[in-house]
Coordinates of C-alpha atoms in Angstrom, one line a residue:
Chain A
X1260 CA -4.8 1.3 47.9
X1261 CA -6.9 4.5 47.6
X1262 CA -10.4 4.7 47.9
X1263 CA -11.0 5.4 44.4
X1264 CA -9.6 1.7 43.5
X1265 CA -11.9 0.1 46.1
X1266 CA -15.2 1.7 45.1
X1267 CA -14.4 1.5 41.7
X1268 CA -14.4 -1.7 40.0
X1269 CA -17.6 -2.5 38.8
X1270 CA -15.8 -5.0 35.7
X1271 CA -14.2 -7.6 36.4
X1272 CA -11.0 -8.4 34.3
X1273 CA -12.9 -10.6 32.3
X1274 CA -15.9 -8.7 31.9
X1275 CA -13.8 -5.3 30.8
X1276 CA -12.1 -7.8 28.2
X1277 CA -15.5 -9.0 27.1
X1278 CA -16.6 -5.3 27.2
X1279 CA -13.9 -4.7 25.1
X1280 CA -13.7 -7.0 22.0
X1281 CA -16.9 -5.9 21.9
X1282 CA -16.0 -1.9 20.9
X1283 CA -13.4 -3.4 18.7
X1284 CA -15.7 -5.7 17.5
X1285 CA -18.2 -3.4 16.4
X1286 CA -15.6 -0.6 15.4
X1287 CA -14.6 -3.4 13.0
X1288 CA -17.9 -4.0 12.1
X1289 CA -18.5 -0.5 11.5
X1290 CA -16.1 -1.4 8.4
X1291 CA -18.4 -2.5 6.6
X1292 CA -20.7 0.6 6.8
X1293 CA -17.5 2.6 6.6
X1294 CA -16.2 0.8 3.6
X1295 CA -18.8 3.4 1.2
X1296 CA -17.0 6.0 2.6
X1297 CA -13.2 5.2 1.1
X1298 CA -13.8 6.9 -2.0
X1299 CA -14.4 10.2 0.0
X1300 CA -10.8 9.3 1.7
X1301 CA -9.4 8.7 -1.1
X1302 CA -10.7 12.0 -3.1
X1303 CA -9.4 14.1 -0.3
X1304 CA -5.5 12.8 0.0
X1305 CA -5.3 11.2 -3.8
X1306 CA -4.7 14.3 -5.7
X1307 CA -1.5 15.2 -3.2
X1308 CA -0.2 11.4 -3.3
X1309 CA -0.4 11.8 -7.0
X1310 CA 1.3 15.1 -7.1
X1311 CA 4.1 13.0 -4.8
X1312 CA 4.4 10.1 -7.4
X1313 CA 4.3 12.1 -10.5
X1314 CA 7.3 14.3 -9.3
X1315 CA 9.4 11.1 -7.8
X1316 CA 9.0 9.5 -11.2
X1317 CA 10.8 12.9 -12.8
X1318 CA 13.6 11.7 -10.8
X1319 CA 15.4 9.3 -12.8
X1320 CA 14.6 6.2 -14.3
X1321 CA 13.7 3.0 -12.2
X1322 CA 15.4 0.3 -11.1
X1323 CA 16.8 -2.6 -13.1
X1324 CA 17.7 -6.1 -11.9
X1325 CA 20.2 -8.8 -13.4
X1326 CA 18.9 -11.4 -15.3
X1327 CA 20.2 -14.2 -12.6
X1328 CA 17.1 -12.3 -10.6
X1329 CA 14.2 -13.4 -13.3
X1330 CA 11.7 -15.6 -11.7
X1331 CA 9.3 -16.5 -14.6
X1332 CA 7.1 -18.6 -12.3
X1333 CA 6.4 -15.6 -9.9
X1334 CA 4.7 -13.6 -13.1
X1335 CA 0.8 -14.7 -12.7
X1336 CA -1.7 -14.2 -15.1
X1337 CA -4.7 -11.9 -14.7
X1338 CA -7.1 -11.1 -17.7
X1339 CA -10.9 -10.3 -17.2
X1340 CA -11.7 -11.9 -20.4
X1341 CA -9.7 -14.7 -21.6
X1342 CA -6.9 -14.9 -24.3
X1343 CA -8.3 -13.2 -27.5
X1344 CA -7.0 -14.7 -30.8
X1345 CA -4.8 -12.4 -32.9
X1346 CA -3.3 -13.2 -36.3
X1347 CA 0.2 -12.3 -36.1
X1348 CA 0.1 -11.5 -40.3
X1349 CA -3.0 -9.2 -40.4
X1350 CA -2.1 -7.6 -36.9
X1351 CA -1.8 -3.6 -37.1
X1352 CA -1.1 -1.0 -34.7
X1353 CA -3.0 1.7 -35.0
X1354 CA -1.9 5.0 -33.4
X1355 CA -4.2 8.1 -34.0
X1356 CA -5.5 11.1 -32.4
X1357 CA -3.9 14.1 -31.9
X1358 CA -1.0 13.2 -34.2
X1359 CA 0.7 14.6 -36.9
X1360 CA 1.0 11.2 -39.0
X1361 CA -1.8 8.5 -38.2
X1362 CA -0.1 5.1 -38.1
X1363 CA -1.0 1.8 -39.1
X1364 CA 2.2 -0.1 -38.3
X1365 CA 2.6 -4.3 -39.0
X1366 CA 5.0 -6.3 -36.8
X1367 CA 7.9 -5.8 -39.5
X1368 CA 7.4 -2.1 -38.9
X1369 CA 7.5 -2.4 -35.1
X1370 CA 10.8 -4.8 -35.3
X1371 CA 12.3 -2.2 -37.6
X1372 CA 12.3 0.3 -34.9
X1373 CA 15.6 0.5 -32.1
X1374 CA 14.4 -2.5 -29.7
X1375 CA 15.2 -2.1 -26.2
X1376 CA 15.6 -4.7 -23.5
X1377 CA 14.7 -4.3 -19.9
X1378 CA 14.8 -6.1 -17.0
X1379 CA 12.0 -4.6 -14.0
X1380 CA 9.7 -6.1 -11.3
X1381 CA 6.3 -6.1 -12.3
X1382 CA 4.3 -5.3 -9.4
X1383 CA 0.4 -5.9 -9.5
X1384 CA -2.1 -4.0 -7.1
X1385 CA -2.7 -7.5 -5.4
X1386 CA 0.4 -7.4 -4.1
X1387 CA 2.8 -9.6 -5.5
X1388 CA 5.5 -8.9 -7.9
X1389 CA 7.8 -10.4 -10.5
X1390 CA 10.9 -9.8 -12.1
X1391 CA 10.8 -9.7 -15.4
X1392 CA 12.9 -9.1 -18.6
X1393 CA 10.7 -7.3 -21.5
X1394 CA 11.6 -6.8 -24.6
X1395 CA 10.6 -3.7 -27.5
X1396 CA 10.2 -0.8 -28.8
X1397 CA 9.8 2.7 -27.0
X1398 CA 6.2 3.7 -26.3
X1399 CA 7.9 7.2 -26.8
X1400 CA 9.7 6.5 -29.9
X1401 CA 6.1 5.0 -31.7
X1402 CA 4.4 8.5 -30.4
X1403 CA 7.3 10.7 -32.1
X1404 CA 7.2 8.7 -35.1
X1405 CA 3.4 9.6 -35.1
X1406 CA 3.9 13.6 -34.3
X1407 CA 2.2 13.0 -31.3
X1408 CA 0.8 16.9 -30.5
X1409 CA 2.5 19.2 -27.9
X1410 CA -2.0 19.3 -26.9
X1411 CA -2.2 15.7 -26.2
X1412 CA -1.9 15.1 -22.5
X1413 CA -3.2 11.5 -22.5
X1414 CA -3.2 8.4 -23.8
X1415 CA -5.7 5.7 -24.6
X1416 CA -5.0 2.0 -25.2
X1417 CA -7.6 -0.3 -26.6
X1418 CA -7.1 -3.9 -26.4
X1419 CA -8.1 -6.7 -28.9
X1420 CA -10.2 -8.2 -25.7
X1421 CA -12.0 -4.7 -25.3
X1422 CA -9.6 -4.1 -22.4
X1423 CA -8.7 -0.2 -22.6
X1424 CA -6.9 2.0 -20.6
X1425 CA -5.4 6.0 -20.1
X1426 CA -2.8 7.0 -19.0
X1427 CA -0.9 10.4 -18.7
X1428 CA 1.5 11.7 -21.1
X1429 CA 4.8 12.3 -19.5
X1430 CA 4.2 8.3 -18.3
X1431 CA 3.9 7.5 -21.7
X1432 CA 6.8 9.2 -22.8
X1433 CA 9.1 7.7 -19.9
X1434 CA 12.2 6.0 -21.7
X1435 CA 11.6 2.6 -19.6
X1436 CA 7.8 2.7 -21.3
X1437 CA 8.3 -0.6 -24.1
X1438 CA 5.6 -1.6 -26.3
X1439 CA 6.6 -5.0 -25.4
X1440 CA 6.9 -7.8 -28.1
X1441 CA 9.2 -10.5 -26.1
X1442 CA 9.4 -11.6 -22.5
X1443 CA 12.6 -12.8 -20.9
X1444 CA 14.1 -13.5 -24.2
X1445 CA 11.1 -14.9 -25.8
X1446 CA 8.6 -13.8 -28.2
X1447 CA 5.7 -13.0 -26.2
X1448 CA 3.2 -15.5 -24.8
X1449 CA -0.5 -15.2 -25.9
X1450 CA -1.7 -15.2 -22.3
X1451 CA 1.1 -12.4 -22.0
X1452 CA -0.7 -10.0 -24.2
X1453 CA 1.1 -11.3 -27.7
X1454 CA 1.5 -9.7 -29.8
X1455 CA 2.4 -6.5 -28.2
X1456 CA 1.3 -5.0 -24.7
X1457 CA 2.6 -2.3 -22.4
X1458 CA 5.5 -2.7 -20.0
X1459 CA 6.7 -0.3 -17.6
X1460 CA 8.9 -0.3 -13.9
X1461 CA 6.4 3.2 -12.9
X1462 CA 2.8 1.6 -12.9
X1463 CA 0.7 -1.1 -11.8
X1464 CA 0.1 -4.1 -13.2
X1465 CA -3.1 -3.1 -14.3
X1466 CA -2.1 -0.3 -16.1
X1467 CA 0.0 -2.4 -18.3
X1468 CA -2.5 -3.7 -21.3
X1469 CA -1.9 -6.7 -23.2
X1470 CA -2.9 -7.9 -26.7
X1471 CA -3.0 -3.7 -27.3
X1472 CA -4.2 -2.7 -31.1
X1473 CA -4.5 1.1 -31.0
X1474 CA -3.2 4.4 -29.3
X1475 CA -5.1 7.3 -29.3
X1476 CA -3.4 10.3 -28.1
X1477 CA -6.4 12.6 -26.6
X1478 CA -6.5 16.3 -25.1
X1479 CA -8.5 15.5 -22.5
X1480 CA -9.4 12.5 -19.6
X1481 CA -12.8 11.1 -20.2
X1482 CA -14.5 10.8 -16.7
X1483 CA -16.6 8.0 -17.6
X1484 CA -14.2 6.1 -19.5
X1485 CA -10.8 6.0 -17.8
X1486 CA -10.0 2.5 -18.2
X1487 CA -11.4 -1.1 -17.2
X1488 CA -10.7 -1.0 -13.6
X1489 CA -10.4 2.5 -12.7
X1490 CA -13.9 3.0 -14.0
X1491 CA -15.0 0.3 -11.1
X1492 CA -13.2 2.2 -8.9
X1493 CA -9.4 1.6 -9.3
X1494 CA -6.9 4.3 -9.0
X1495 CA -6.3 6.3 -12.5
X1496 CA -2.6 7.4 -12.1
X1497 CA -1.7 3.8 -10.1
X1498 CA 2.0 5.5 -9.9
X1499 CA 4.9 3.1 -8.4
Chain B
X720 CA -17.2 10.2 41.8
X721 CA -14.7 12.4 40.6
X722 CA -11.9 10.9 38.5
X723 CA -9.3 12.5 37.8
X724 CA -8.9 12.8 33.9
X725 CA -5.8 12.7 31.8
X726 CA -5.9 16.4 30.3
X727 CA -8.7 16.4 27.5
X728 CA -5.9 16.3 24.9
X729 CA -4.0 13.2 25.7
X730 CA -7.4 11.4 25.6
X731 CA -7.9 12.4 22.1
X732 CA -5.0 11.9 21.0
X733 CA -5.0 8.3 22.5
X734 CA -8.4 7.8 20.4
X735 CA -7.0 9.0 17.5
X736 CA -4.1 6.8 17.7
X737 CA -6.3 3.6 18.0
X738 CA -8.5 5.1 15.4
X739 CA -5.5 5.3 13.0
X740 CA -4.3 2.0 13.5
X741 CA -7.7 0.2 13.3
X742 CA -8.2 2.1 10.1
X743 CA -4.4 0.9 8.9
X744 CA -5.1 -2.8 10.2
X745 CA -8.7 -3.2 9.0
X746 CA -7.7 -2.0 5.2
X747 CA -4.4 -3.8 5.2
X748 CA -6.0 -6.8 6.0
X749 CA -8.6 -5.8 2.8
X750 CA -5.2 -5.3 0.7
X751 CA -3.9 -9.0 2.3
X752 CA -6.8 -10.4 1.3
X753 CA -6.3 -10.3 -3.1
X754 CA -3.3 -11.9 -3.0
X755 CA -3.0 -13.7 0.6
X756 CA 0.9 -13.1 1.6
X757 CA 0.7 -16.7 2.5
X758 CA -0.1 -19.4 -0.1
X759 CA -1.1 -16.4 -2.7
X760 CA -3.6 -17.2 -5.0
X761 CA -4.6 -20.7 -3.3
X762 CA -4.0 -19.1 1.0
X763 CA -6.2 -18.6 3.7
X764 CA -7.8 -14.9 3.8
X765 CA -9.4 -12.9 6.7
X766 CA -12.7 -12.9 7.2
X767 CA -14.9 -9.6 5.9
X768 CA -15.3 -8.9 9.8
X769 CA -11.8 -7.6 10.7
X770 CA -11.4 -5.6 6.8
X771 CA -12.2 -2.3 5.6
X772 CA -12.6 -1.4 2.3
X773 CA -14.7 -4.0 1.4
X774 CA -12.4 -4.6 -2.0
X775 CA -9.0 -4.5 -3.5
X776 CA -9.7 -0.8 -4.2
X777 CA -11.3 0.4 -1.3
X778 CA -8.7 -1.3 1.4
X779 CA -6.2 0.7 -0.7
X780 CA -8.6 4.3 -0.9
X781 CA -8.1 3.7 3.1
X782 CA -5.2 2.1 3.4
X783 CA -2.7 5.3 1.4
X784 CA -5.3 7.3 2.3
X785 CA -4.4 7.5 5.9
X786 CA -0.9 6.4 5.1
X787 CA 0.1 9.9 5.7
X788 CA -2.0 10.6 8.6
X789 CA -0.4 7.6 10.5
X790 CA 3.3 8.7 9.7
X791 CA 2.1 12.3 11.2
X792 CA 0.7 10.3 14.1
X793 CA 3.5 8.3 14.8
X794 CA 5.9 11.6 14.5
X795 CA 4.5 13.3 16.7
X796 CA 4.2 10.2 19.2
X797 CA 8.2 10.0 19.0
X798 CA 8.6 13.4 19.5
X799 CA 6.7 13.7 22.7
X800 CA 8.2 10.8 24.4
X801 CA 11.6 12.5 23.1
X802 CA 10.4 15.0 25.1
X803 CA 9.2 12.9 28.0
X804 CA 11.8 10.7 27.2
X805 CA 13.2 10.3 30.9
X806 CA 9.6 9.2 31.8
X807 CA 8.0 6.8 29.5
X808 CA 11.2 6.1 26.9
X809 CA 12.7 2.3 27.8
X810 CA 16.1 2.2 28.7
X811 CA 18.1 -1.2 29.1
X812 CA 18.1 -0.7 32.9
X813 CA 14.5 -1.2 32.6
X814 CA 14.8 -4.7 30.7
X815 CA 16.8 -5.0 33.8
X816 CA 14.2 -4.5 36.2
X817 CA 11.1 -6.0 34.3
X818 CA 13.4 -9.5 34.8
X819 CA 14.9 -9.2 37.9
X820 CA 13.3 -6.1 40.3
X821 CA 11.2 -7.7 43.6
X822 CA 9.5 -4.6 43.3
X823 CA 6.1 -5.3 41.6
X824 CA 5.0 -1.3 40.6
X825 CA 8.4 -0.8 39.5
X826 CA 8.7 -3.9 37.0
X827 CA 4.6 -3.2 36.1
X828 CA 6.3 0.2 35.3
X829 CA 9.2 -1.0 33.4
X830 CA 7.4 -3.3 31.4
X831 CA 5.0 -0.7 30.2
X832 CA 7.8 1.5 29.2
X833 CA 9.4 -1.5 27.5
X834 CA 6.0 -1.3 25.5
X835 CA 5.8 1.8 24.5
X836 CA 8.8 1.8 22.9
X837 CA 8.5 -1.3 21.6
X838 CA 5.4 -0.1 20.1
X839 CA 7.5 2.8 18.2
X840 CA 9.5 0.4 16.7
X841 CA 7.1 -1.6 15.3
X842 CA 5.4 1.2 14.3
X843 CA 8.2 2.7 12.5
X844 CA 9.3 -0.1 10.8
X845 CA 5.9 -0.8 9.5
X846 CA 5.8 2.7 7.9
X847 CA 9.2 1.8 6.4
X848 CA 8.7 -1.2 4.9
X849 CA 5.3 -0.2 3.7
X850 CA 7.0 2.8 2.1
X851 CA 9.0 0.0 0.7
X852 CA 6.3 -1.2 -1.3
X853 CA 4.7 1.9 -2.2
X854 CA 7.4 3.0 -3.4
X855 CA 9.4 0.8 -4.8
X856 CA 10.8 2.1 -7.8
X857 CA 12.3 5.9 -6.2
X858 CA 12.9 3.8 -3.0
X859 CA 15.0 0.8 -4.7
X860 CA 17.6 1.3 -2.2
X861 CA 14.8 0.5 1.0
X862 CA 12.7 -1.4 -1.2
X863 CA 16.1 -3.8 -1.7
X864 CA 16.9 -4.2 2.4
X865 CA 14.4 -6.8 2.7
X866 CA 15.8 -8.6 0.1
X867 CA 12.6 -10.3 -2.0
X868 CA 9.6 -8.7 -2.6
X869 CA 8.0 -12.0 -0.7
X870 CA 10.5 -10.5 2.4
X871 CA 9.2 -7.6 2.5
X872 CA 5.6 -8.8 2.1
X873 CA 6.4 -10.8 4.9
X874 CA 7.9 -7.9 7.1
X875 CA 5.0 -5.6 6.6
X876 CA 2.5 -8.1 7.3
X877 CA 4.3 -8.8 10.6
X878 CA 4.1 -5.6 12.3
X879 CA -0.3 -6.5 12.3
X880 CA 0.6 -9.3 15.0
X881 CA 3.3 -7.9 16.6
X882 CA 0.9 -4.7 17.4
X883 CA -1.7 -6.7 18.6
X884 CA 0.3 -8.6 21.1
X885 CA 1.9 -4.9 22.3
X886 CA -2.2 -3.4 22.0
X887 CA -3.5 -6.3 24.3
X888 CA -0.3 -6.6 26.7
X889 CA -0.8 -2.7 27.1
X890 CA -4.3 -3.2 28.0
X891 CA -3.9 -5.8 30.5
X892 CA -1.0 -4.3 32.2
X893 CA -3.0 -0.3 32.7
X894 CA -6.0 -3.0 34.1
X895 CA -3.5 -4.4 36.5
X896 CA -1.4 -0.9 37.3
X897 CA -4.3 1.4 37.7
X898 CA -7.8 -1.0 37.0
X899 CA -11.2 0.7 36.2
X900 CA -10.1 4.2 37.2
X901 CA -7.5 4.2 34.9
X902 CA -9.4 3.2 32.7
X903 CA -11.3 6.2 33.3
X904 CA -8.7 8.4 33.5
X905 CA -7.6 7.8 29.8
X906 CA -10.7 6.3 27.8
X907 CA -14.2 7.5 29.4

């Protein structure tokens, strides 16, 4: 044993452990003063990360399960204000903006359109997921029928529940992008977003309005106004 | 006293690497916390003490934000015990001799290779099932190892525990190899 071992130990086993839960303690602690400082961390490495998930997702389209795979029970329900009450007969979608030919398009006109079926995980920013089969028409298709302009580079979504949302262009224009009408075979639920909400495998859940009554397509991002939950601090692009 | 110090470097880098994972643990534990892996909506969360972030969206600012700062960290962990590999990298002679050796220094040593490289592991495969959920829609193929989403939940979550056990057995065995002045050597 050399001299340095002898002198030395002024802890104890038990007192060094005390000693140090207490730094990991208070480095834990310091979370909480720390926690102001996530947006700065998330400023500095977002804009990269996004770069990264923008150019994945011009990569091919996502993944799509069998319909053995659909767990209906795993879908929960998330809505900040309730289930709004829409009239299926007097419902319109409006689509206006930077287009060519303002719409203002009924249910009948939205059935008349090539319906597409796909069968995704839904994956919320909580952390669970579900597998789900959604039903529609292409976002992309609605925005061509509407001459959406070459200068639009976002979207807007309002929501009959004055949930709204933006989102960029190309993720608009992505061919797994449904304006979705039915969910695993079914017309859509009411606490599903009936009549119509947004379905996609390449964003978060909470991208994904429901009960949606208007697009605008927009030349530019409005800080202030990005969407419900990004403007309290959620990611904007919320790429998967 | 003079103590001999590990070279100024290594002790950094050693901070850093606790830094990093505190930062990872504390903000994963934020993420746990909106949908609890266990029990979901109706489990058991952690208490504000041992998050960061203090919400959904700041656990996740910290959580991807040093995402690629801990898969830096952890490269260049590997490759210097690549490089040192003959020293500190386990080897199945040293399962071996953590069981069976009479030789107490050389099992202590054993042992702590054993966690070192058990560390890596874990360490890896919490980057790669993390990945996994990040993202899962370009990475359908890793995403789909785990089997269900719950699975890899699970998996991910996992690595938090298993870290802690290697952290605290790490801990206890430099007090008991080298006590305060190793202590010394590495941390003051």
């Amino acid at each position: 044993m050399d001299a340095d071992q002898t002198s030395a130990p002024c802890l104890n086993r038990r007192q060094l452990l005390k000693a140090g839960l207490g730094v990991g303690g208070s480095l834990l602690l310091g979370g909480c003063w720390a926690d102001g400082y996530g947006e700065d961390v998330a400023n500095a490495t977002r804009p990269l990360n996004e770069r990264i998930e923008a150019w994945l997702q011009s990569k091919g389209p996502g993944p799509e399960f069998p319909r053995s795979q659909v767990r209906p029970e795993e879908l929960l329900l998330n809505s900040f204000n309730g289930v709004p009450a829409l009239d299926p007969a007097s419902y319109r979608l409006q689509v206006a903006g930077l287009v060519g030919r303002p719409l203002s398009l009924d249910l009948a006109a939205l059935a008349a359109l090539p319906q597409q079926e796909m069968i995704i995980r839904h994956i919320c920013v909580e952390g669970w997921a579900a597998i789900v089969a959604w039903g529609g028409v292409r976002l992309a298709d609605v925005l061509k029928l509407a001459q959406a302009s070459n200068l639009g580079s976002y979207v807007y979504f309002d929501s009959a529940d004055g949930y709204y949302e933006s989102w960029d262009i190309a993720s608009a224009m992505h061919p797994q992008t449904l304006l979705a009408t039915h969910m695993n075979g079914e017309p859509l639920p009411a606490q599903n977003g009936a009549p119509l909400r947004l379905a996609t495998p390449i964003k978060l859940g909470y991208k994904l309005s429901k009960w949606v009554t208007a697009i605008r397509v927009e030349p530019t991002l409005m800080a202030s106004r990005k969407g419900y939950w990004e403007d309290q601090g959620y990611e904007w692009f919320a790429g998967l | 006293m003079a103590v001999q110090h590990n070279p100024l470097w290594t002790r950094w880098f050693h901070a850093f690497d606790a830094l990093v994972l505190l930062v990872m643990v504390g903000s994963g534990l934020q993420i746990y916390n909106a949908n609890p892996v266990f029990g979901s909506r109706g489990g058991a969360t952690f208490p504000q003490l041992v998050t960061l972030g203090g919400w959904l969206a700041g656990g996740r600012y910290w959580h991807l934000g040093f995402m690629a700062l801990f898969a830096l960290n952890l490269g260049i962990w590997i490759g210097l015990l690549l490089q040192h590999r003959r020293r500190h990298l386990a080897q199945l002679a040293d399962v071996v001799t953590w069981r069976g050796s009479q030789n107490q220094a050389k099992r202590r040593y054993s042992a702590h290779r054993l966690i070192y490289t058990l560390m890596l592991v874990i360490l890896g495969f919490s980057l790669i099932t993390g990945l996994a959920m990040y993202k899962p829609v370009q990475l359908w193929w890793l995403s789909g190892l785990f089997g269900s989403w719950q699975m890899l939940r699970v998996f991910h979550f996992a690595t938090i525990p298993a870290m802690v056990a290697l952290v605290i057995s790490h801990g206890v065995l430099s007090w008991r190899i080298g006590g305060w002045s190793l202590l010394r050597k590495m941390a003051v």
